[in-house]
XYZ file of C-alpha atoms in Angstrom:
466
model
C 0.000 0.000 0.000
C 1.468 3.400 -0.966
C 1.662 6.353 1.439
C -1.246 8.257 -0.090
C -3.540 5.235 0.194
C -2.418 4.615 3.785
C -3.238 8.218 4.708
C -6.631 7.855 3.058
C -7.313 4.673 5.060
C -6.495 6.400 8.331
C -8.516 9.483 7.447
C -11.469 7.282 6.540
C -11.516 5.681 10.002
C -11.695 9.166 11.536
C -14.564 10.090 9.221
C -16.422 6.952 10.324
C -15.859 7.972 13.948
C -17.437 11.372 13.308
C -20.298 9.739 11.400
C -20.969 7.285 14.236
C -20.937 10.028 16.849
C -23.364 12.119 14.810
C -25.604 9.188 13.841
C -26.743 8.443 17.396
C -28.196 11.970 17.485
C -29.489 12.299 13.936
C -31.207 8.885 13.867
C -32.723 9.332 17.334
C -36.485 9.952 17.001
C -38.003 12.989 18.676
C -39.164 12.258 22.232
C -41.826 14.047 24.312
C -39.602 14.621 27.362
C -37.640 17.839 27.049
C -33.981 17.319 26.045
C -34.224 13.509 26.306
C -33.619 12.955 22.593
C -30.295 14.780 22.993
C -29.198 13.527 26.401
C -29.776 9.831 25.643
C -27.462 9.857 22.576
C -24.948 11.812 24.670
C -25.126 9.014 27.234
C -24.475 6.467 24.450
C -21.213 8.208 23.596
C -20.256 8.463 27.263
C -20.901 4.750 27.788
C -18.785 3.861 24.749
C -15.825 5.900 26.022
C -16.200 4.416 29.523
C -16.470 0.855 28.188
C -13.332 1.337 26.087
C -11.440 2.603 29.142
C -12.691 -0.299 31.267
C -11.941 -2.882 28.576
C -8.343 -1.857 27.906
C -5.649 -4.432 28.542
C -3.575 -3.622 31.666
C -0.519 -2.879 29.528
C -2.455 -0.714 27.041
C -1.669 2.913 27.837
C -3.880 5.694 26.404
C -2.215 7.465 23.491
C -2.500 10.892 21.920
C -4.642 9.312 19.242
C -7.039 8.067 21.933
C -7.193 11.530 23.493
C -7.908 13.024 20.078
C -10.673 10.469 19.461
C -12.298 11.329 22.810
C -12.011 15.049 22.040
C -13.535 14.473 18.613
C -16.538 12.649 20.081
C -17.061 15.375 22.671
C -16.684 17.938 19.892
C -19.445 16.239 17.889
C -21.757 16.469 20.922
C -20.998 20.151 21.509
C -21.246 21.036 17.832
C -24.674 19.422 17.588
C -25.684 21.188 20.809
C -25.268 24.488 18.951
C -28.485 23.600 17.133
C -30.162 25.090 20.196
C -29.414 28.528 18.812
C -30.767 27.835 15.312
C -34.352 28.358 14.128
C -36.456 25.218 14.420
C -36.628 24.839 10.634
C -32.817 24.817 10.408
C -32.055 22.294 13.178
C -30.762 18.839 12.326
C -31.290 17.471 15.857
C -34.713 15.938 16.668
C -35.598 18.851 18.958
C -33.986 21.801 20.687
C -30.841 20.705 22.591
C -30.261 21.749 26.227
C -28.409 24.883 27.258
C -24.751 24.579 26.234
C -23.402 25.623 29.635
C -25.633 23.162 31.486
C -24.668 20.421 29.029
C -20.949 21.024 29.528
C -21.413 21.070 33.313
C -23.383 17.816 33.186
C -20.818 16.111 30.969
C -18.009 17.273 33.261
C -19.874 15.952 36.315
C -20.483 12.583 34.623
C -16.827 12.349 33.584
C -15.742 13.242 37.121
C -17.981 10.542 38.590
C -16.574 7.977 36.128
C -12.987 8.953 37.006
C -13.756 8.754 40.732
C -15.270 5.299 40.302
C -12.257 4.194 38.271
C -9.875 5.349 40.998
C -11.822 3.364 43.560
C -11.750 0.249 41.362
C -8.330 0.431 39.721
C -6.756 -1.845 42.331
C -9.542 -4.375 41.842
C -9.085 -7.278 39.423
C -9.958 -6.843 35.759
C -12.967 -9.084 36.300
C -14.197 -6.941 39.165
C -13.757 -3.673 37.287
C -15.455 -4.837 34.134
C -18.174 -6.468 36.213
C -19.174 -3.106 37.688
C -19.734 -1.577 34.259
C -21.533 -4.690 33.008
C -23.911 -4.455 35.979
C -24.470 -0.757 35.244
C -25.307 -1.460 31.587
C -27.609 -4.355 32.515
C -29.271 -2.145 35.133
C -29.954 0.529 32.513
C -31.262 -2.153 30.192
C -33.695 -3.502 32.806
C -34.789 0.030 33.699
C -35.622 0.873 30.091
C -37.150 -2.496 29.166
C -39.426 -2.798 32.228
C -42.589 -0.807 31.578
C -43.233 0.019 35.242
C -39.672 1.188 35.943
C -39.428 3.119 32.676
C -42.737 4.809 33.483
C -41.435 5.862 36.914
C -38.263 7.260 35.334
C -40.330 9.076 32.710
C -42.506 10.663 35.401
C -39.448 11.750 37.398
C -37.802 13.234 34.288
C -41.022 15.013 33.322
C -41.284 16.426 36.818
C -37.702 17.704 36.681
C -38.390 19.504 33.393
C -41.754 20.929 34.485
C -43.860 18.717 32.210
C -47.092 16.843 32.902
C -46.258 13.685 34.879
C -49.775 12.275 34.427
C -49.049 11.261 30.847
C -45.663 9.675 31.606
C -45.049 6.500 29.632
C -42.293 3.978 29.015
C -42.526 5.022 25.354
C -41.103 8.412 26.369
C -37.679 6.742 26.695
C -37.153 5.291 23.224
C -33.337 5.267 23.359
C -32.323 4.524 19.785
C -29.763 1.764 19.390
C -29.146 1.232 23.106
C -30.007 -2.490 23.000
C -27.445 -3.164 20.278
C -24.810 -0.823 21.708
C -25.236 -2.478 25.121
C -24.653 -5.977 23.730
C -21.544 -4.803 21.869
C -20.119 -3.163 24.986
C -20.883 -6.169 27.195
C -19.206 -8.403 24.597
C -15.978 -6.373 24.790
C -16.035 -6.242 28.589
C -16.571 -10.002 28.871
C -13.850 -10.681 26.319
C -11.472 -8.485 28.323
C -12.225 -10.595 31.412
C -11.322 -13.752 29.499
C -8.337 -12.187 27.740
C -9.834 -12.625 24.264
C -10.233 -8.953 23.348
C -7.442 -7.540 21.171
C -6.009 -4.120 21.996
C -8.231 -1.522 20.326
C -7.695 2.202 19.988
C -10.636 4.329 21.142
C -11.245 5.387 17.549
C -11.680 1.816 16.314
C -13.665 0.799 19.401
C -16.105 3.690 19.006
C -16.516 3.117 15.262
C -17.378 -0.510 16.077
C -19.898 0.369 18.794
C -21.536 3.254 16.906
C -21.312 2.070 13.283
C -24.345 3.873 11.787
C -25.828 1.105 9.573
C -25.986 -1.329 12.510
C -27.388 1.065 15.123
C -31.105 0.471 14.614
C -31.430 -3.294 14.176
C -27.970 -4.846 14.163
C -26.247 -7.078 13.227
C -24.288 -7.468 16.484
C -20.765 -7.844 15.143
C -17.727 -8.974 17.111
C -15.151 -6.294 17.896
C -12.152 -8.288 16.657
C -13.810 -9.143 13.345
C -15.007 -5.560 12.837
C -11.576 -4.110 13.664
C -10.000 -6.393 11.055
C -12.541 -5.160 8.493
C -11.815 -1.552 9.440
C -8.069 -2.059 9.038
C -8.324 -3.901 5.727
C -7.621 -2.229 2.418
C -10.812 -1.335 0.589
C -11.485 -0.401 -2.995
C -14.561 1.514 -4.101
C -15.339 0.195 -7.551
C -18.442 -0.475 -9.602
C -18.793 -3.960 -8.132
C -18.909 -2.632 -4.547
C -21.537 -0.018 -5.419
C -23.584 -2.597 -7.308
C -23.451 -5.206 -4.514
C -24.320 -2.679 -1.844
C -27.090 -1.116 -3.905
C -28.653 -4.478 -4.720
C -28.652 -5.481 -1.055
C -30.195 -2.163 -0.021
C -32.881 -2.496 -2.705
C -33.807 -5.976 -1.448
C -33.963 -4.685 2.134
C -36.098 -1.676 1.210
C -38.527 -3.935 -0.670
C -38.760 -6.368 2.252
C -39.217 -3.702 4.923
C -41.193 -0.914 3.262
C -43.232 -2.904 0.753
C -43.780 -6.405 2.140
C -43.533 -5.903 5.923
C -45.346 -2.561 6.008
C -48.095 -3.860 3.716
C -48.638 -6.877 5.958
C -48.761 -4.529 8.952
C -51.842 -2.801 7.471
C -54.183 -5.421 8.912
C -52.852 -8.580 7.265
C -50.762 -9.557 10.310
C -51.967 -10.517 13.778
C -52.177 -7.636 16.255
C -54.082 -6.591 19.373
C -56.888 -5.035 17.291
C -57.661 -7.642 14.645
C -57.276 -10.653 16.943
C -60.894 -10.132 18.061
C -62.110 -9.333 14.541
C -61.065 -12.653 12.990
C -64.043 -14.732 11.874
C -63.023 -18.237 12.846
C -59.847 -20.215 13.392
C -58.905 -20.203 9.691
C -58.857 -16.403 9.534
C -56.829 -16.276 12.730
C -54.267 -18.693 11.283
C -53.939 -16.484 8.187
C -53.303 -13.453 10.402
C -50.691 -15.415 12.338
C -48.944 -16.489 9.119
C -49.043 -12.851 8.049
C -47.418 -11.798 11.305
C -44.675 -14.412 10.928
C -43.891 -13.129 7.432
C -44.092 -9.508 8.519
C -41.623 -10.144 11.342
C -39.174 -11.841 8.992
C -39.413 -9.205 6.255
C -39.082 -6.412 8.830
C -36.028 -7.779 10.667
C -34.266 -9.228 7.653
C -35.069 -6.141 5.583
C -33.351 -3.895 8.117
C -30.390 -6.289 8.160
C -30.155 -6.227 4.364
C -30.156 -2.426 4.377
C -27.479 -2.350 7.099
C -25.289 -4.862 5.247
C -25.731 -2.987 1.967
C -24.822 0.383 3.478
C -21.901 -1.321 5.228
C -20.660 -2.581 1.847
C -20.842 0.966 0.512
C -18.885 2.174 3.543
C -16.248 -0.523 3.088
C -17.296 -2.732 6.027
C -18.702 -6.222 5.455
C -21.165 -6.821 8.300
C -22.048 -10.424 9.244
C -25.150 -12.074 7.832
C -28.121 -12.182 10.173
C -30.717 -14.374 8.420
C -30.426 -17.537 6.331
C -33.883 -18.706 5.178
C -34.973 -19.486 8.760
C -38.546 -20.551 7.951
C -37.256 -23.344 5.705
C -35.344 -25.093 8.504
C -36.447 -28.521 9.672
C -35.421 -28.251 13.335
C -35.727 -25.536 15.955
C -31.962 -25.679 16.513
C -31.355 -24.975 12.812
C -33.898 -22.149 12.958
C -31.957 -20.440 15.739
C -28.753 -20.845 13.767
C -30.346 -18.872 10.939
C -32.681 -16.330 12.618
C -31.082 -13.160 14.014
C -27.868 -15.153 13.918
C -25.638 -12.577 15.585
C -27.972 -12.270 18.578
C -28.170 -16.060 18.877
C -24.393 -16.381 18.599
C -23.945 -13.713 21.285
C -26.313 -15.515 23.656
C -24.714 -18.916 23.046
C -21.193 -17.585 23.501
C -21.831 -15.516 26.635
C -24.730 -17.353 28.314
C -25.230 -20.948 27.142
C -21.584 -22.037 26.887
C -20.277 -20.436 30.131
C -23.316 -21.626 32.084
C -23.142 -25.224 30.887
C -19.357 -25.321 31.431
C -19.829 -24.020 34.977
C -22.423 -26.714 35.694
C -20.125 -29.399 34.278
C -17.302 -28.293 36.606
C -19.389 -28.721 39.752
C -18.486 -31.577 42.065
C -22.110 -32.673 42.132
C -23.002 -31.832 38.578
C -26.519 -32.386 37.242
C -27.210 -34.876 34.485
C -26.308 -33.809 30.926
C -30.006 -33.460 30.105
C -30.570 -31.091 33.031
C -27.473 -29.063 32.119
C -28.667 -28.630 28.538
C -32.154 -27.738 29.747
C -30.847 -25.078 32.131
C -28.618 -23.686 29.384
C -31.470 -23.415 26.892
C -33.761 -21.905 29.527
C -31.294 -19.171 30.506
C -30.361 -18.403 26.896
C -33.871 -18.125 25.519
C -35.169 -16.219 28.536
C -32.403 -13.688 27.972
C -33.278 -13.345 24.280
C -36.958 -12.987 25.142
C -36.440 -10.382 27.860
C -33.991 -8.518 25.605
C -37.064 -7.494 23.610
C -38.802 -6.262 26.770
C -39.209 -7.285 30.404
C -42.799 -8.539 30.143
C -44.647 -11.750 30.940
C -45.272 -12.416 27.246
C -41.612 -12.163 26.263
C -40.685 -14.401 29.205
C -43.272 -16.989 28.133
C -41.953 -16.794 24.567
C -38.465 -17.521 25.918
C -39.815 -20.513 27.865
C -41.597 -21.722 24.722
C -38.389 -21.603 22.697
C -36.353 -23.242 25.477
C -38.866 -26.081 25.776
C -38.758 -26.654 22.020
C -34.962 -26.676 21.882
C -34.762 -29.051 24.841
C -37.356 -31.400 23.325
C -35.500 -31.409 20.011
C -32.199 -32.186 21.741
C -33.717 -35.103 23.652
C -35.465 -36.424 20.544
C -32.377 -36.190 18.326
C -30.249 -37.946 20.963
C -32.792 -40.754 21.296
C -33.313 -41.279 17.552
C -29.794 -40.749 16.185
C -29.409 -44.388 15.131
C -32.851 -44.506 13.535
C -32.137 -41.292 11.615
C -28.878 -42.710 10.232
C -30.875 -45.647 8.930
C -33.327 -43.245 7.309
C -30.541 -42.043 5.010
C -30.816 -45.390 3.231
C -34.523 -44.781 2.470
C -34.728 -41.646 0.262
C -38.512 -41.536 -0.112
C -39.113 -41.934 3.617
C -36.434 -39.359 4.366
C -38.103 -36.824 2.055
C -41.413 -37.434 3.808
C -39.755 -37.090 7.213
C -38.020 -33.867 6.145
C -41.357 -32.409 5.039
C -43.006 -33.448 8.308
C -40.235 -31.993 10.481
C -40.346 -28.746 8.496
C -44.118 -28.529 9.034
C -43.805 -29.157 12.779
C -40.857 -26.780 13.207
C -42.490 -23.974 11.219
C -45.736 -24.163 13.142
C -44.000 -24.399 16.498
C -42.161 -21.174 15.645
C -45.310 -19.505 14.317
C -47.342 -20.402 17.413
C -44.590 -18.876 19.530
C -45.025 -15.557 17.703
C -48.452 -15.200 19.338
C -46.611 -14.098 22.490
C -44.778 -11.480 20.396
C -47.772 -10.198 18.462
C -50.087 -9.589 21.414
C -49.133 -7.447 24.411
C -51.094 -9.202 27.164
C -50.880 -12.736 28.524
C -54.657 -13.310 28.622
C -55.076 -12.178 25.009
C -52.280 -14.488 23.874
C -53.725 -17.461 25.736
C -57.185 -16.812 24.291
C -55.749 -16.471 20.772
C -53.893 -19.782 21.100
C -57.127 -21.474 22.134
C -59.060 -19.947 19.241
C -56.439 -21.123 16.743
C -57.531 -24.648 17.663
C -61.248 -23.894 17.775
C -61.540 -23.297 21.528
C -63.123 -20.145 22.975
C -65.086 -18.807 20.029
């Protein structure tokens, strides 16, 4: 690589840093609580800087480049805060930012608190230090994802800003991208504890955590893989623009044509569940919801991957024809793959290994069952701390456990089936049918907000309760 190209590569990483810092503000939807749609993105940037500091290797000393990256991120925040002094029609922030002096004072106080906490913890082990920040991030996650707690926080924030507390709602705190940023930060902190995280400059770490295409709906990349992509030589040619554009076009069609059309009453929801005339109509609505969910999630992923290609970063694939899989295990290896991989790597595997190391370890079947239960509950509650999402997690865990037990018990019989092509084709069709409908029935807990409604809908699907 010649010097001019090397300089361009380095400059490009800095441009991505600025873009990521700005994106958390510019993509954030307008919120009803005063200043919240500016302060929440500011908190995202603060958390990223803190997580980088906490996840550094003991021998990794901060450099001038790291200081410049931190200053650049702070500069992005302050520059966007100047929108306060622009006419409303000229602002690029969702709403009017807070007073610049108050913002600077608040950021200084937050930085001071973080430094004070670091000084208290710097003599503690790496595991202890990273554990504190992991607990903080998980605490924020629970606070935002639990409707009651988020409502209390909304009321308190409204009261502090002189707004009506009677209309406080958990929806007031729609913190764009926090779920995905949180999982990326926890990944780096856990990998630092285990010694797997490579040394990353703040610039590269922040670009990874705040990469604009992946902010809204993932994928959840790994830091080491992303850093290698960022450091690789890239060439913007016609092929790159064509590949990225084609992927974006597919994603736009999935999300804004197919998914949004299905959402106009052709997919199960809390309104039309009671309007369906019979079990057949309800099944059609449920199929519509299953398709809508796939086209929505995978469409966003396609758009993110396509924009990533344009920006010179190949993001990981997130979906691989999940509804065509013949087992629930295969489904979860092809649906929201990066989330499933994250949960397996940081929940299922460590938990099952810990149980295996116990002096009085449970049976293998119990260990697998506990692992599936913890993993799928986490994935369910990641979408929201509600009874329905917890039940959905239990549903998935039960299915995975049943499939594991069945496959273990019938392994010899299945090998024999390979010698009978016609019977194997019939069996493949049957297992696809069962797997697909098990997944689809589980979406009832996603589609409807209340437990009683979901239970009634499940009964009506089978002709009970009409």
